[in-house]
mmCIF file of C-alpha atoms in Angstrom:
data_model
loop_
_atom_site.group_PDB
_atom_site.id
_atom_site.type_symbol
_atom_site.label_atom_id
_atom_site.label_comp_id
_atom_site.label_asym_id
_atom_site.label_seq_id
_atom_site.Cartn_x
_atom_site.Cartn_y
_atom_site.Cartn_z
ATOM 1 C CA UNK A 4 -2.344 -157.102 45.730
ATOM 2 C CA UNK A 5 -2.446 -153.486 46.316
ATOM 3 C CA UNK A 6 -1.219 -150.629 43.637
ATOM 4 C CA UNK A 7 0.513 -149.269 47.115
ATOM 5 C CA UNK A 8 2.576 -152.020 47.742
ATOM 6 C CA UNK A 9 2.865 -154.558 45.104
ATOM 7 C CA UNK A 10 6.017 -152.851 43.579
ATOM 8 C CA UNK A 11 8.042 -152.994 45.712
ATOM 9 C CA UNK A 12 10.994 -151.967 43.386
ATOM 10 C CA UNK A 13 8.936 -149.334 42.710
ATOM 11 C CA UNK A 14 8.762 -148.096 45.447
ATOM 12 C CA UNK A 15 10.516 -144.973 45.196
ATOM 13 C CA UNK A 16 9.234 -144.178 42.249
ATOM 14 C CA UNK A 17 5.945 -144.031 43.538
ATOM 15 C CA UNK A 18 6.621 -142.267 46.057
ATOM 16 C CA UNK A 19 8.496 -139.692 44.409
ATOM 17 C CA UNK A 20 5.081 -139.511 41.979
ATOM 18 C CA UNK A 21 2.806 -139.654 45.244
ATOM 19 C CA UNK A 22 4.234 -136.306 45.316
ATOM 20 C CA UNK A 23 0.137 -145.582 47.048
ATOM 21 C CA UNK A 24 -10.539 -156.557 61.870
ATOM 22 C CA UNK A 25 -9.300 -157.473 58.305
ATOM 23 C CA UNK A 26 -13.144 -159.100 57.933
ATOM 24 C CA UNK A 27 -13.937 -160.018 54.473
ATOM 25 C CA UNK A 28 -16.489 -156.546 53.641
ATOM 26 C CA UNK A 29 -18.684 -158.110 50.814
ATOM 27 C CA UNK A 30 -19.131 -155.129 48.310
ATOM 28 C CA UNK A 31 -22.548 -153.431 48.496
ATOM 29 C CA UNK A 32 -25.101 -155.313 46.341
ATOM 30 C CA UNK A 33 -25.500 -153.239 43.414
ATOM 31 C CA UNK A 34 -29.101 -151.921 43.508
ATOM 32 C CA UNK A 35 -30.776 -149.160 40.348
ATOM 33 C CA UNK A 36 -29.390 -145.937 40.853
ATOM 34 C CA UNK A 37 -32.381 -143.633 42.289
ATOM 35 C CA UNK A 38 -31.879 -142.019 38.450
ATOM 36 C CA UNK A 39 -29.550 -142.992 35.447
ATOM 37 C CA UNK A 40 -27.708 -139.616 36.594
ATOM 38 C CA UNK A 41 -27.489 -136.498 35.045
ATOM 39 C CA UNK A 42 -24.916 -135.839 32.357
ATOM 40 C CA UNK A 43 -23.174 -134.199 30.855
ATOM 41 C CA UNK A 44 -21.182 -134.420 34.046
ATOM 42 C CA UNK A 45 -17.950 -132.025 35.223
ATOM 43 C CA UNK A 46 -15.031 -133.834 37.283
ATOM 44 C CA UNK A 47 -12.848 -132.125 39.071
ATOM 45 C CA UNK A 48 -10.500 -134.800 40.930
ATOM 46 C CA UNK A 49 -7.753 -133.697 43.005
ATOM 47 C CA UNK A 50 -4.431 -134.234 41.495
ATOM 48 C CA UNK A 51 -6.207 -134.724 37.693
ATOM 49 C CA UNK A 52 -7.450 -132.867 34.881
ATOM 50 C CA UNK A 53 -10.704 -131.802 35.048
ATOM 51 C CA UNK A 54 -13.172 -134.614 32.356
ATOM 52 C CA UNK A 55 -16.472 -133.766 31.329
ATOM 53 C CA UNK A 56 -18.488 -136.653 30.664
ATOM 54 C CA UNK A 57 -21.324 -136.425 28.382
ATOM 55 C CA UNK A 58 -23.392 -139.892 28.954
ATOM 56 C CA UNK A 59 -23.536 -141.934 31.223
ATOM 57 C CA UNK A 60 -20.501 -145.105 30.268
ATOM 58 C CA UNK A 61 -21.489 -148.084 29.513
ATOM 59 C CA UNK A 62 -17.886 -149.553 29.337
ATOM 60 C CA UNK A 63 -15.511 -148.972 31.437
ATOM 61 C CA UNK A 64 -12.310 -150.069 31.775
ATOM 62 C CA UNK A 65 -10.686 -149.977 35.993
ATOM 63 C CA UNK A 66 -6.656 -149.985 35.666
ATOM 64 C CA UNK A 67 -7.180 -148.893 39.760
ATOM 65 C CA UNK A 68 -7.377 -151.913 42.317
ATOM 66 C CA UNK A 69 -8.938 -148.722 44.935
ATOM 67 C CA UNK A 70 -11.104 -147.817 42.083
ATOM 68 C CA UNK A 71 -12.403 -150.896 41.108
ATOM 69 C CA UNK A 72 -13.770 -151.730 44.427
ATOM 70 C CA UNK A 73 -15.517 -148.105 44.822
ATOM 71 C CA UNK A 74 -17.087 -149.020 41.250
ATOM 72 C CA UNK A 75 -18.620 -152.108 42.238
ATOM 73 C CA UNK A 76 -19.589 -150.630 45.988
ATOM 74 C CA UNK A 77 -21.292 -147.932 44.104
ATOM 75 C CA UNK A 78 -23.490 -149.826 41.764
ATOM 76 C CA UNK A 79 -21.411 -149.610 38.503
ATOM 77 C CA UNK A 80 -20.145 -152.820 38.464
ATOM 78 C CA UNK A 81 -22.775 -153.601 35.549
ATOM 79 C CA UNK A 82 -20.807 -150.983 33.649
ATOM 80 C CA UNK A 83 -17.301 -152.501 34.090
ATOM 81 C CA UNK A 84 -15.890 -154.438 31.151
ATOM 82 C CA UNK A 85 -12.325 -155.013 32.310
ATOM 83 C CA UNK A 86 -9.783 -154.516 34.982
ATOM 84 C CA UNK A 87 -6.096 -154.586 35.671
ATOM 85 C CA UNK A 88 -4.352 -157.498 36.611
ATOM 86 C CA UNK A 89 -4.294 -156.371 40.896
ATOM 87 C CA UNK A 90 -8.049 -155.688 41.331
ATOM 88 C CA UNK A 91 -8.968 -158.767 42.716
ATOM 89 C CA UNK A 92 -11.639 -157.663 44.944
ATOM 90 C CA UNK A 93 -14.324 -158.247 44.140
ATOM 91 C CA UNK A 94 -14.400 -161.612 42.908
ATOM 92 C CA UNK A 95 -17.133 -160.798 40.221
ATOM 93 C CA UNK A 96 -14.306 -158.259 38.724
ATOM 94 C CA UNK A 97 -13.320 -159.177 35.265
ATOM 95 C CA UNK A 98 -9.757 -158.877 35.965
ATOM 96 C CA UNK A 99 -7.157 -159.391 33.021
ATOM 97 C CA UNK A 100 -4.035 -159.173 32.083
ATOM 98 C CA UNK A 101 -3.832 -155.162 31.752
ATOM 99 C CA UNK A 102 -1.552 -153.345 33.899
ATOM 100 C CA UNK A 103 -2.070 -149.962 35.327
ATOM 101 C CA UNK A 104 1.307 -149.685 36.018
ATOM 102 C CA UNK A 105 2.551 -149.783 32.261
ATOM 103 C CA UNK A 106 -0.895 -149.372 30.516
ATOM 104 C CA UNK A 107 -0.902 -150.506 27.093
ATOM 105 C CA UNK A 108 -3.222 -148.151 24.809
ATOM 106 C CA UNK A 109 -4.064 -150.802 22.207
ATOM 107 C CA UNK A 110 -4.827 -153.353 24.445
ATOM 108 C CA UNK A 111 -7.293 -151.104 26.830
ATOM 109 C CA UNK A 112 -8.556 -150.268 23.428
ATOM 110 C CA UNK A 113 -9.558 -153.830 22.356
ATOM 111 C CA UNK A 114 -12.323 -153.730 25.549
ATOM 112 C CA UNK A 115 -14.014 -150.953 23.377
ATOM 113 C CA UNK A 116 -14.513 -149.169 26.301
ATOM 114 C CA UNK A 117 -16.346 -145.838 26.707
ATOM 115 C CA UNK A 118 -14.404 -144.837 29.970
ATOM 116 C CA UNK A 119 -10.914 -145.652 31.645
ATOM 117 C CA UNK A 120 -9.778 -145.142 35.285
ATOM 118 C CA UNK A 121 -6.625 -144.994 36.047
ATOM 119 C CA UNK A 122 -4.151 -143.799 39.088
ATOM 120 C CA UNK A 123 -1.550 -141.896 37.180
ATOM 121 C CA UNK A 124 -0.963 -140.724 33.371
ATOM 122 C CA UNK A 125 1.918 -138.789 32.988
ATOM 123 C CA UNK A 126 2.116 -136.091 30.243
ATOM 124 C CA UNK A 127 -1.345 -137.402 29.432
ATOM 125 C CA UNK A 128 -0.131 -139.799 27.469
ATOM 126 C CA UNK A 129 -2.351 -142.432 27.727
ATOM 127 C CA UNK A 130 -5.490 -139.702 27.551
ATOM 128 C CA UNK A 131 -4.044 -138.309 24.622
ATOM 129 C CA UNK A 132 -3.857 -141.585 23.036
ATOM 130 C CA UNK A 133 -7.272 -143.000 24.291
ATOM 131 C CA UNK A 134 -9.240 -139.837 23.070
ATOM 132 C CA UNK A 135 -8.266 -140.765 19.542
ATOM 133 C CA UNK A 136 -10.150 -143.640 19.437
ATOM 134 C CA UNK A 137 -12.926 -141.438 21.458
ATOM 135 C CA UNK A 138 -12.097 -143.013 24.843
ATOM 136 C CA UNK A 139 -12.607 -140.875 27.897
ATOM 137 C CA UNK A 140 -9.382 -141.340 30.539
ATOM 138 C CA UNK A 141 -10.429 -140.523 34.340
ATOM 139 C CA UNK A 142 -7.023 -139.895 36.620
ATOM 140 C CA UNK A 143 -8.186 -140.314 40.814
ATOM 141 C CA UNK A 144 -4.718 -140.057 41.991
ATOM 142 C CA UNK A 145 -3.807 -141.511 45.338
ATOM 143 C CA UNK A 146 -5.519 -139.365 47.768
ATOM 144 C CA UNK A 147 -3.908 -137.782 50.837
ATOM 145 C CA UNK A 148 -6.503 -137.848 53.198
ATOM 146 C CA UNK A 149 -9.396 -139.346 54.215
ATOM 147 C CA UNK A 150 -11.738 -136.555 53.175
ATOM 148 C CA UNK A 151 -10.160 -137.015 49.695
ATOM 149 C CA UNK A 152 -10.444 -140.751 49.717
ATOM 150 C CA UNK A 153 -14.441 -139.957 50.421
ATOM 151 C CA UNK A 154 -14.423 -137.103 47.831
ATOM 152 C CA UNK A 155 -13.676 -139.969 44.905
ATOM 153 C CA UNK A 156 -16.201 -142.333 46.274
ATOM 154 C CA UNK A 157 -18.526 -139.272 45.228
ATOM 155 C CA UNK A 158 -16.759 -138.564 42.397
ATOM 156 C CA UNK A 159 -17.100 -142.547 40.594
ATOM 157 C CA UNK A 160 -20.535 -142.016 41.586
ATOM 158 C CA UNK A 161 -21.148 -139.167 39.377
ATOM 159 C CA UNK A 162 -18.914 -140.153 37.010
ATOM 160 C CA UNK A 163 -21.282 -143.536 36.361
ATOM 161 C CA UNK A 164 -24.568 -142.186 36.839
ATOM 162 C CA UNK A 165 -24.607 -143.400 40.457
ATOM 163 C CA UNK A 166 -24.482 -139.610 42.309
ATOM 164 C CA UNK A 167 -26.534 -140.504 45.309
ATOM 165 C CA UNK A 168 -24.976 -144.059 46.200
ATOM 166 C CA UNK A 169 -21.562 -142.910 45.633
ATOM 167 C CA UNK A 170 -22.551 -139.852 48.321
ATOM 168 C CA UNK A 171 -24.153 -142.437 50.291
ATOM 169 C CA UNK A 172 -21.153 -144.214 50.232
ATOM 170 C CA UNK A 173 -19.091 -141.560 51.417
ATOM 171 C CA UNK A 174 -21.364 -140.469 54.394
ATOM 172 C CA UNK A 175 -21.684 -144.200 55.788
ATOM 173 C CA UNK A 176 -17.782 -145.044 55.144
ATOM 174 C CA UNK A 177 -17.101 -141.441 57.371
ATOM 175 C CA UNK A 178 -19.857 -141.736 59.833
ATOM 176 C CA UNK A 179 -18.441 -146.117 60.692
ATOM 177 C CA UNK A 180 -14.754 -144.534 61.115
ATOM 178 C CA UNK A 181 -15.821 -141.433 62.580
ATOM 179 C CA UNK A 182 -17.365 -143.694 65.174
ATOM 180 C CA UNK A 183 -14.791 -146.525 65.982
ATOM 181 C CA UNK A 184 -12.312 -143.624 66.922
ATOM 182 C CA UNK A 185 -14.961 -141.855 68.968
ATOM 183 C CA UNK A 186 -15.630 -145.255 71.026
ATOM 184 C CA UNK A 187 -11.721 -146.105 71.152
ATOM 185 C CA UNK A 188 -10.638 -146.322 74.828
ATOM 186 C CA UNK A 189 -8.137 -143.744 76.374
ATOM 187 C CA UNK A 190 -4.747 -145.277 76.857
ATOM 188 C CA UNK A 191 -2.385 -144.623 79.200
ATOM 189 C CA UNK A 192 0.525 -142.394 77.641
ATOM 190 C CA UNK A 193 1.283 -142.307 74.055
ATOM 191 C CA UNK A 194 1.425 -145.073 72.069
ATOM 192 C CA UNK A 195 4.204 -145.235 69.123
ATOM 193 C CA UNK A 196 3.866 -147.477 66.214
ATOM 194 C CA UNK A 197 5.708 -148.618 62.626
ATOM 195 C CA UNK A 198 3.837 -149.279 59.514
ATOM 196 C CA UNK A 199 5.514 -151.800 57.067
ATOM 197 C CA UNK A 200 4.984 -152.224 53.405
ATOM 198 C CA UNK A 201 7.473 -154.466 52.524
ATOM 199 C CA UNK A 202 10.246 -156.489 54.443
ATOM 200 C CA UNK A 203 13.137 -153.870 53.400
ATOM 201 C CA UNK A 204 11.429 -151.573 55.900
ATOM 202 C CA UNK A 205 9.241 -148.784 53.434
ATOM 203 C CA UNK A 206 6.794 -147.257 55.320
ATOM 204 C CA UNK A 207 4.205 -144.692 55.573
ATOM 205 C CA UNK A 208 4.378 -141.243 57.325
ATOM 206 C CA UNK A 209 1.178 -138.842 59.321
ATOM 207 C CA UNK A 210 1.318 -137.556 55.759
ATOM 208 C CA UNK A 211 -0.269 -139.726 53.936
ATOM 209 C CA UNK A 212 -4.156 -141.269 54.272
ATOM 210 C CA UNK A 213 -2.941 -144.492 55.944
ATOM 211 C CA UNK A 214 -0.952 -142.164 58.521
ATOM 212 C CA UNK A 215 -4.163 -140.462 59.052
ATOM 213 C CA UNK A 216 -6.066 -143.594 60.280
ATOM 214 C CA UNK A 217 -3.041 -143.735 62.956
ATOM 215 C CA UNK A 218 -3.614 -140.231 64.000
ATOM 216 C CA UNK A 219 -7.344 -140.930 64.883
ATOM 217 C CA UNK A 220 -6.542 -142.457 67.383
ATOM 218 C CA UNK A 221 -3.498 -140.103 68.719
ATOM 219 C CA UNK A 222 -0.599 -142.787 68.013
ATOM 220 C CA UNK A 223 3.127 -141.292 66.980
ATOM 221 C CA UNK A 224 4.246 -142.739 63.743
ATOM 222 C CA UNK A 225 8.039 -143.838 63.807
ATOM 223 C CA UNK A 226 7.978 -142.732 60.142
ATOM 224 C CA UNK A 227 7.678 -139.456 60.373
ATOM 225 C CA UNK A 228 11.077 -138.357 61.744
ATOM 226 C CA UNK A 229 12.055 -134.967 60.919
ATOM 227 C CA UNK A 230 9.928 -134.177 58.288
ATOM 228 C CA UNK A 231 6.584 -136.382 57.208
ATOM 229 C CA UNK A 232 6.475 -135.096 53.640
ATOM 230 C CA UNK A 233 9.646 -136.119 52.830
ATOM 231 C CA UNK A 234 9.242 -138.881 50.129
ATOM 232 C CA UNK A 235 6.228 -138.100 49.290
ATOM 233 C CA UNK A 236 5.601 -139.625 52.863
ATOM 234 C CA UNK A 237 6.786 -143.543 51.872
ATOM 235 C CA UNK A 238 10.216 -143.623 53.107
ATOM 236 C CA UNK A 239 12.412 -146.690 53.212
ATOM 237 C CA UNK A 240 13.530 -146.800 56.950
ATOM 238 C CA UNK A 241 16.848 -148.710 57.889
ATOM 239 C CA UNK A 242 15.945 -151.827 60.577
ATOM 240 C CA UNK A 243 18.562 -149.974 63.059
ATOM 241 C CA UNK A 244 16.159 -147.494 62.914
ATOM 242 C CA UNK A 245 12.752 -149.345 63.955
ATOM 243 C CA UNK A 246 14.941 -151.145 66.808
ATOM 244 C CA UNK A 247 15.731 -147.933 68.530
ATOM 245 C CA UNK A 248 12.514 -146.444 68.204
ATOM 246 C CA UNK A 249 11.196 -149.316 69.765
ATOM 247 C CA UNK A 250 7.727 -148.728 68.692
ATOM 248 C CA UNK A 251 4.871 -149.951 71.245
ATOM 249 C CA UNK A 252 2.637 -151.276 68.059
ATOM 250 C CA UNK A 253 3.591 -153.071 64.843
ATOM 251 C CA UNK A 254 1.211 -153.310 62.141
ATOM 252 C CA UNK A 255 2.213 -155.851 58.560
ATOM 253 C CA UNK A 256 1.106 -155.261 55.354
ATOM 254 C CA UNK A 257 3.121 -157.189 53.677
ATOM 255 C CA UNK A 258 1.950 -160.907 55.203
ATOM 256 C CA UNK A 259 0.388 -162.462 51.672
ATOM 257 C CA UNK A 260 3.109 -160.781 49.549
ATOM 258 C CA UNK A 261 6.127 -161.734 51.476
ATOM 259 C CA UNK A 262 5.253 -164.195 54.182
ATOM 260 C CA UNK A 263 5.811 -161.554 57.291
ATOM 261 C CA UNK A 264 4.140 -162.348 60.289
ATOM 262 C CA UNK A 265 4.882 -162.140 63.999
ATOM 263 C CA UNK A 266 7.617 -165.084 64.333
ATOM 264 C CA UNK A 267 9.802 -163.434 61.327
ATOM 265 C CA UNK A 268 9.718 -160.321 62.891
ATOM 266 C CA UNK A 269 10.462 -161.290 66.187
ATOM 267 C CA UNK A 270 13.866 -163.300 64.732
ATOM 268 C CA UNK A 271 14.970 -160.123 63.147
ATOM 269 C CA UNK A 272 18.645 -159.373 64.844
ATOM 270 C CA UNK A 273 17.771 -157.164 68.001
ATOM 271 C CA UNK A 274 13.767 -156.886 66.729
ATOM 272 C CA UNK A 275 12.858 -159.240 69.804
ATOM 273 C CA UNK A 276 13.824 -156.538 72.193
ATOM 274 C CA UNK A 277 10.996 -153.892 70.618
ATOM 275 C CA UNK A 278 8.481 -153.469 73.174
ATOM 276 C CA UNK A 279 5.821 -154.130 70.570
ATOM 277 C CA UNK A 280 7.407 -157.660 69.624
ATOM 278 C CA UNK A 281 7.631 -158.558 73.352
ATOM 279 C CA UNK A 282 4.162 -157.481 73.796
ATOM 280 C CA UNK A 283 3.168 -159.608 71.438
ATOM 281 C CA UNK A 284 1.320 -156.469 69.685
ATOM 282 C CA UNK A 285 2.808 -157.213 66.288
ATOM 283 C CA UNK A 286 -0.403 -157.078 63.505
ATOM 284 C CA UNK A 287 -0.705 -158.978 60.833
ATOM 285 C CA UNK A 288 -2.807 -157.382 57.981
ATOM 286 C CA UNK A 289 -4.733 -158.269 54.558
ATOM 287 C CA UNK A 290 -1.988 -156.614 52.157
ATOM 288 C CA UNK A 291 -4.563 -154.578 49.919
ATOM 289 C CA UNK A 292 -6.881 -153.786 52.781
ATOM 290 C CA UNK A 293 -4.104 -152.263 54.404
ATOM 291 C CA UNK A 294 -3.240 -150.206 51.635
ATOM 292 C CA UNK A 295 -6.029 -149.570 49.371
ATOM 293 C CA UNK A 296 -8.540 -146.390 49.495
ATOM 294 C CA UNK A 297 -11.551 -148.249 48.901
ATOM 295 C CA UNK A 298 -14.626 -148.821 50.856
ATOM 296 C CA UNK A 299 -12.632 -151.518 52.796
ATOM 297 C CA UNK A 300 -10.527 -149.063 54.401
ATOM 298 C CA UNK A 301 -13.134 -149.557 57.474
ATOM 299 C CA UNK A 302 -11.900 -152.792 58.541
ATOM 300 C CA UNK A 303 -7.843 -151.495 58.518
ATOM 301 C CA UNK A 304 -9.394 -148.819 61.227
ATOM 302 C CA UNK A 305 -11.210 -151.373 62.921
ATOM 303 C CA UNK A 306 -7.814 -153.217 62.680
ATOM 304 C CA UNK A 307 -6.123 -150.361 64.179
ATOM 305 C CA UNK A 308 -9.286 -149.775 67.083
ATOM 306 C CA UNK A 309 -8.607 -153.736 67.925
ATOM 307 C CA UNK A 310 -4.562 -153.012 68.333
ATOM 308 C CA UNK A 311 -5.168 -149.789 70.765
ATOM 309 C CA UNK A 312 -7.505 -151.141 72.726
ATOM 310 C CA UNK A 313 -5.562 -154.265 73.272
ATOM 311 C CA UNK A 314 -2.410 -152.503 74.386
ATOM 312 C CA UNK A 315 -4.808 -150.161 76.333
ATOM 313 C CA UNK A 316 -5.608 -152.962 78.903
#
């Protein structure tokens, strides 16, 4: 499940601390690193506190579904000793029972690991806590944009030794969406869509990196209303709302968490008069593709492509 949708009574907690073709990608086989990379290493991610790593871990502990996937699609996957109960991609993770939503220091501890990642520690708790048994505590916060998303994939590669594939990485996961929005057909007028994460209508706005995919290719996000960063751009729509904006596309990322497809929304009261439900251009989508910032986020673009050129014919 993804760490952006799974809780859902959550929800607006996260977003208040935001301020998180659906092919099957297999992970890129992990190949040597062109050099064991050069450490001590300086961090800087956005959001975090800035780490200095002085080896290169050996053990490292992913409490980050996103994360997790970047580690393997890197080459690190070697490294990785144990993650959190929602990476479950890919299927060689060790997953377990730690969450990375109420991370428990002594039990991250009992991995032994040399390295945790995590999406959030606030008041550096769990840093403070980890460093005393000499445990190093990474923070990639949800990113905002794409060019942040592609900024961590460089940023787990330096932090594992992996420098050049995690820049690698970066360039080929910019250069494949750079290009499906280049080779996206025109459509006629401008297309409005709505973004679900859960069946009590929370969505995403423009501001936020899932909004951003949207903008590529020039749709008008429902969402956004008066003000996109309001919420930390996840806001909790009301269904009266969706029904009178009458969006043209509908895309679902909440089909393998709670069973939403195109025949429940369509017997929502008044839903089967949205143009998008009679065009039949609702879209189902894989939950964590939808919502994670991992290398996979290539096939919810190519999702998105599919939907705008289908509605463009």
């Amino acid at each position: 499940m993804s760490r952006l949708r799974i809780p859902l009574l959550l929800l607006p907690l996260f977003a208040v601390l935001a301020l998180t073709g659906c092919a099957d990608r297999e992970p890129e086989g992990e190949t040597a690193s062109s050099a064991q990379g050069q450490f001590p290493v300086e961090l800087h991610p956005e959001g975090g506190k800035a780490v200095t790593i002085e080896q290169r871990p050996e053990r490292i502990v992913s409490l980050s579904p996103s994360t997790t996937e970047t580690l393997f699609a890197v080459g690190a996957g070697d490294q990785v000793v144990a993650v959190d109960s929602f990476s479950n991609y890919p299927e060689d993770a060790p997953t377990t029972s730690l969450s990375g939503i109420n991370a428990d220091p002594q039990a991250i501890a009992s991995h032994n690991p040399d390295l945790v990642i995590v999406e959030s520690d606030l008041d550096d708790k769990l840093g403070d806590a980890l460093a005393k048994t000499g445990t190093q505590t990474l923070v990639l916060s949800a990113p905002s944009t794409l060019e942040q998303a592609y900024e961590q994939f460089r940023l787990v590669g330096k932090a594992t030794g992996h420098a050049d594939e995690g820049a690698d990485l970066a360039t080929r996961t910019k250069e494949e969406i750079d290009k499906l929005a280049a080779d996206a057909p025109e459509t006629s007028g401008s297309l409005t869509y709505y973004h679900e994460l859960d069946p009590t209508f929370y969505s995403v706005t423009s501001a936020t990196f899932i909004g951003q995919i949207y903008d590529l290719f020039g749709l008008t996000n429902i969402a956004d209303q008066d003000d996109p960063n309001a919420l930390g751009g996840y806001p909790q729509l009301s269904a009266a709302h969706v029904v009178q904006s009458n969006p043209d596309l509908i895309f679902l990322a909440d089909t393998n968490c709670c069973g939403q497809n195109a025949d429940t929304v369509a017997a929502r009261p008044g839903w089967d008069t949205i143009t998008a439900v009679k065009e039949n251009r609702v879209h189902a989508m894989d939950d964590d593709i939808a919502s994670r910032w991992s290398p996979r986020i290539v096939d919810l673009v190519r999702t998105v492509s599919d939907a705008v050129a289908a509605a463009g014919r």
